[in-house]
XYZ file of C-alpha atoms in Angstrom:
261
model
C -26.411 3.310 14.172
C -28.146 6.565 15.000
C -27.624 9.532 12.665
C -27.354 13.195 14.194
C -30.783 14.888 13.835
C -29.189 17.650 11.680
C -28.342 15.023 9.137
C -31.555 13.182 8.985
C -33.648 13.490 5.730
C -36.341 11.485 4.186
C -34.376 8.742 2.562
C -37.287 6.478 1.717
C -36.763 7.452 -1.912
C -33.047 8.451 -1.766
C -29.752 6.671 -1.848
C -27.445 6.816 1.308
C -23.745 7.404 1.534
C -22.272 5.879 4.773
C -18.655 5.602 5.845
C -17.341 3.611 8.627
C -13.988 5.110 9.714
C -11.834 3.327 12.295
C -8.377 4.077 13.650
C -6.450 1.867 16.182
C -3.958 4.261 18.224
C -2.918 1.616 20.953
C -2.572 -2.184 21.445
C -3.008 -4.557 24.240
C -0.025 -6.445 23.057
C 2.740 -4.153 23.387
C 4.757 -5.770 20.703
C 2.785 -3.769 18.307
C 4.275 -0.140 18.423
C 1.619 2.518 19.306
C 0.623 4.636 16.285
C 0.584 8.478 16.616
C -1.775 9.649 14.085
C -4.563 7.152 13.567
C -7.218 9.131 15.497
C -6.420 12.393 13.586
C -6.418 10.433 10.299
C -10.119 9.323 10.941
C -11.087 12.801 11.781
C -9.258 14.142 8.612
C -11.029 11.526 6.600
C -14.380 11.893 8.133
C -14.111 15.827 7.559
C -13.435 15.279 3.870
C -16.501 13.055 3.176
C -19.045 15.700 2.257
C -22.493 14.274 2.119
C -21.480 11.061 3.855
C -22.926 10.078 7.150
C -19.702 9.153 8.967
C -19.701 6.530 11.615
C -16.469 7.004 13.672
C -14.626 4.417 15.718
C -11.666 5.952 17.195
C -11.557 4.908 20.920
C -9.432 1.931 21.733
C -12.333 0.095 23.470
C -14.326 0.341 20.089
C -11.333 -1.174 18.031
C -11.295 -4.835 19.405
C -11.559 -7.455 16.623
C -15.223 -8.153 17.808
C -16.255 -4.587 17.932
C -14.988 -3.840 14.432
C -16.438 -6.990 13.071
C -19.917 -6.135 14.725
C -19.691 -2.479 13.154
C -18.979 -4.055 9.671
C -21.782 -6.600 9.902
C -24.320 -3.912 10.893
C -23.670 -2.186 7.572
C -25.896 -4.634 5.703
C -29.050 -3.500 7.571
C -27.861 0.157 7.456
C -27.627 0.164 3.643
C -30.402 -1.730 1.769
C -30.421 -0.097 -1.754
C -28.317 -0.973 -4.733
C -27.729 2.675 -5.117
C -26.328 3.322 -1.772
C -22.653 4.145 -1.294
C -20.367 2.468 1.300
C -16.819 3.501 2.320
C -14.882 1.708 4.882
C -11.518 3.425 6.160
C -9.247 1.755 8.519
C -5.988 3.239 9.868
C -3.801 0.813 11.864
C -0.897 -1.781 11.595
C -0.982 -4.656 9.034
C 0.328 -7.969 9.286
C 0.294 -11.404 7.695
C -0.707 -14.748 8.880
C -0.997 -18.336 7.430
C -4.238 -20.513 6.958
C -1.942 -23.246 5.749
C 1.718 -24.099 5.097
C 1.491 -22.046 1.754
C -1.585 -19.829 2.246
C -0.339 -16.300 3.306
C -3.185 -14.099 4.202
C -3.408 -10.299 5.037
C -4.582 -9.293 8.479
C -5.701 -5.951 10.153
C -4.315 -5.511 13.488
C -6.948 -4.463 16.075
C -6.495 -3.398 19.600
C -6.636 -6.962 20.967
C -4.693 -8.702 18.280
C -1.789 -10.877 19.650
C 1.487 -10.975 17.598
C 1.896 -14.590 18.353
C -1.780 -15.464 17.319
C -2.481 -13.458 14.342
C -4.577 -16.017 12.638
C -6.795 -16.380 15.696
C -7.035 -12.786 16.981
C -6.427 -10.575 13.949
C -9.090 -9.127 11.598
C -8.620 -10.862 8.173
C -8.868 -8.609 5.087
C -11.052 -11.307 3.529
C -13.433 -10.974 6.540
C -13.914 -7.303 6.027
C -14.491 -7.933 2.373
C -16.983 -10.578 3.211
C -18.780 -8.321 5.447
C -18.988 -5.593 2.871
C -20.078 -8.135 0.305
C -23.335 -8.634 2.301
C -24.210 -5.137 1.784
C -26.667 -4.734 -1.168
C -24.876 -1.555 -2.462
C -23.006 -1.636 -5.922
C -20.878 1.139 -4.761
C -18.402 0.081 -2.184
C -14.822 1.106 -1.369
C -12.315 -0.022 1.368
C -9.290 2.081 2.208
C -6.543 0.428 4.057
C -4.158 3.104 5.698
C -1.747 0.248 6.541
C 0.559 -2.300 4.992
C 1.524 -5.854 5.153
C 5.415 -5.575 4.407
C 6.907 -5.916 7.943
C 8.014 -2.289 7.811
C 6.305 1.041 8.606
C 2.670 0.442 9.697
C 3.232 -3.253 9.742
C 4.857 -5.982 11.677
C 5.298 -9.777 11.159
C 5.896 -12.444 13.852
C 9.119 -14.076 13.755
C 8.004 -17.480 12.488
C 6.432 -15.873 9.341
C 9.321 -13.612 8.936
C 11.748 -16.563 8.785
C 9.259 -18.318 6.367
C 9.026 -15.523 3.836
C 12.859 -15.044 3.985
C 13.166 -18.469 2.427
C 10.981 -17.830 -0.452
C 12.555 -17.004 -3.775
C 9.744 -14.614 -4.645
C 10.083 -12.830 -1.172
C 6.914 -10.570 -0.535
C 6.056 -10.052 -4.110
C 3.434 -12.593 -4.579
C 0.405 -11.063 -2.891
C -2.081 -13.307 -1.328
C -5.573 -13.284 -3.147
C -8.861 -12.757 -1.290
C -12.233 -12.930 -2.889
C -13.765 -9.336 -3.576
C -17.347 -8.844 -4.156
C -18.547 -7.096 -7.287
C -18.588 -3.402 -7.591
C -15.725 -3.320 -4.821
C -12.740 -0.965 -4.810
C -9.875 -1.629 -2.341
C -7.232 1.053 -1.938
C -4.210 0.299 -0.060
C -1.655 2.865 1.238
C 1.160 0.897 -0.227
C 1.960 -1.747 -2.891
C 2.699 -5.255 -1.665
C 5.997 -5.656 0.180
C 6.326 -1.805 0.699
C 5.758 0.217 3.955
C 3.014 2.548 4.759
C 4.495 5.639 6.721
C 3.266 7.947 9.329
C 4.943 11.522 8.758
C 5.719 14.011 11.426
C 5.708 16.858 8.861
C 2.291 15.940 7.462
C 1.208 15.184 10.981
C -0.521 11.808 9.816
C -0.548 8.786 7.634
C 1.059 9.854 4.211
C -1.543 8.219 1.999
C -4.533 9.445 3.954
C -3.213 12.975 3.818
C -2.915 13.005 0.060
C -6.222 10.967 -0.528
C -8.119 13.597 1.635
C -6.329 16.322 -0.507
C -7.503 14.483 -3.670
C -11.093 14.102 -2.414
C -11.142 17.886 -1.688
C -9.577 19.249 -4.762
C -9.157 16.763 -7.343
C -11.621 16.729 -10.211
C -9.609 15.222 -13.253
C -12.435 15.283 -15.743
C -13.870 18.647 -14.567
C -17.433 17.181 -14.110
C -18.013 18.698 -10.782
C -17.467 15.581 -8.708
C -14.443 13.628 -7.477
C -14.663 9.744 -7.657
C -12.654 7.434 -5.510
C -10.345 6.388 -8.325
C -9.650 10.193 -9.119
C -8.676 10.856 -5.456
C -6.445 7.742 -5.467
C -4.677 8.806 -8.716
C -4.169 12.171 -7.247
C -2.612 10.571 -3.996
C -0.501 8.037 -5.718
C 2.027 10.309 -7.460
C 2.332 12.635 -4.399
C 2.924 9.783 -2.013
C 5.429 8.285 -4.279
C 7.523 11.613 -4.429
C 6.971 12.368 -0.685
C 8.351 9.098 0.296
C 11.132 9.233 -2.351
C 9.570 6.110 -4.133
C 9.529 3.981 -0.971
C 5.649 3.886 -0.732
C 3.296 3.327 -3.904
C -0.416 3.185 -3.107
C -2.185 0.421 -4.903
C -5.809 -0.087 -6.067
C -7.708 -3.334 -6.624
C -11.026 -3.035 -8.606
C -13.851 -5.231 -9.614
C -16.206 -2.906 -11.393
C -18.331 -2.524 -14.528
C -18.617 0.835 -16.367
C -17.228 4.079 -14.792
C -16.422 4.583 -11.214
C -19.830 5.087 -9.420
C -18.188 5.945 -6.005
C -18.263 9.748 -5.796
């Protein structure tokens, strides 16, 4: 991916910070409601990532399943050092699909995902994590500004809705995907909760407060903001802004202190 000339430096002996930021505003399958703020969410996130080379994907033609997967798979050649940092940000609908009778998996809705063929046309969270796992960097974060609850920025097909309604545990048994080492996965909402777009904030609620945290929140006063500090800042504010409806979550596999600054 070409880097603007004003950002090119001699990186032969320096670590890189790269962000892949994608938002899906519209969908070929009109059963997925259009989202109003995904493009501005991407721009807001990109502007907050000082020191990152930001690769933007905001146009509908760039947000098909194949295009997003291609961009993710190219990251392994873009980032070749263990000291590099990778952040992937995706703002769209989320949904669920099944690989088997009892195997519920999380999917990201791309512009060409069909609601009746989620497993074949959606982008699995596990696929995103697998692509990120090929990157040599020990510093990787995935930010999902979406949910899998069937509410808010999410929708489920009728068959899966009926199947989940019959479970005694409801939504509260989250599916498990393999996460590579030194990976942080931030989600806009906890399992079974909606992720909300807000007219007052003019965007995704979690993205708004996460960016605010990146820009202003240095909990230990060391002059740097880590991804977990930004998330902790956002968590409380999202909870109160949504009156407890939405609680951002974090999944971490990490040794030592948070290395993602």
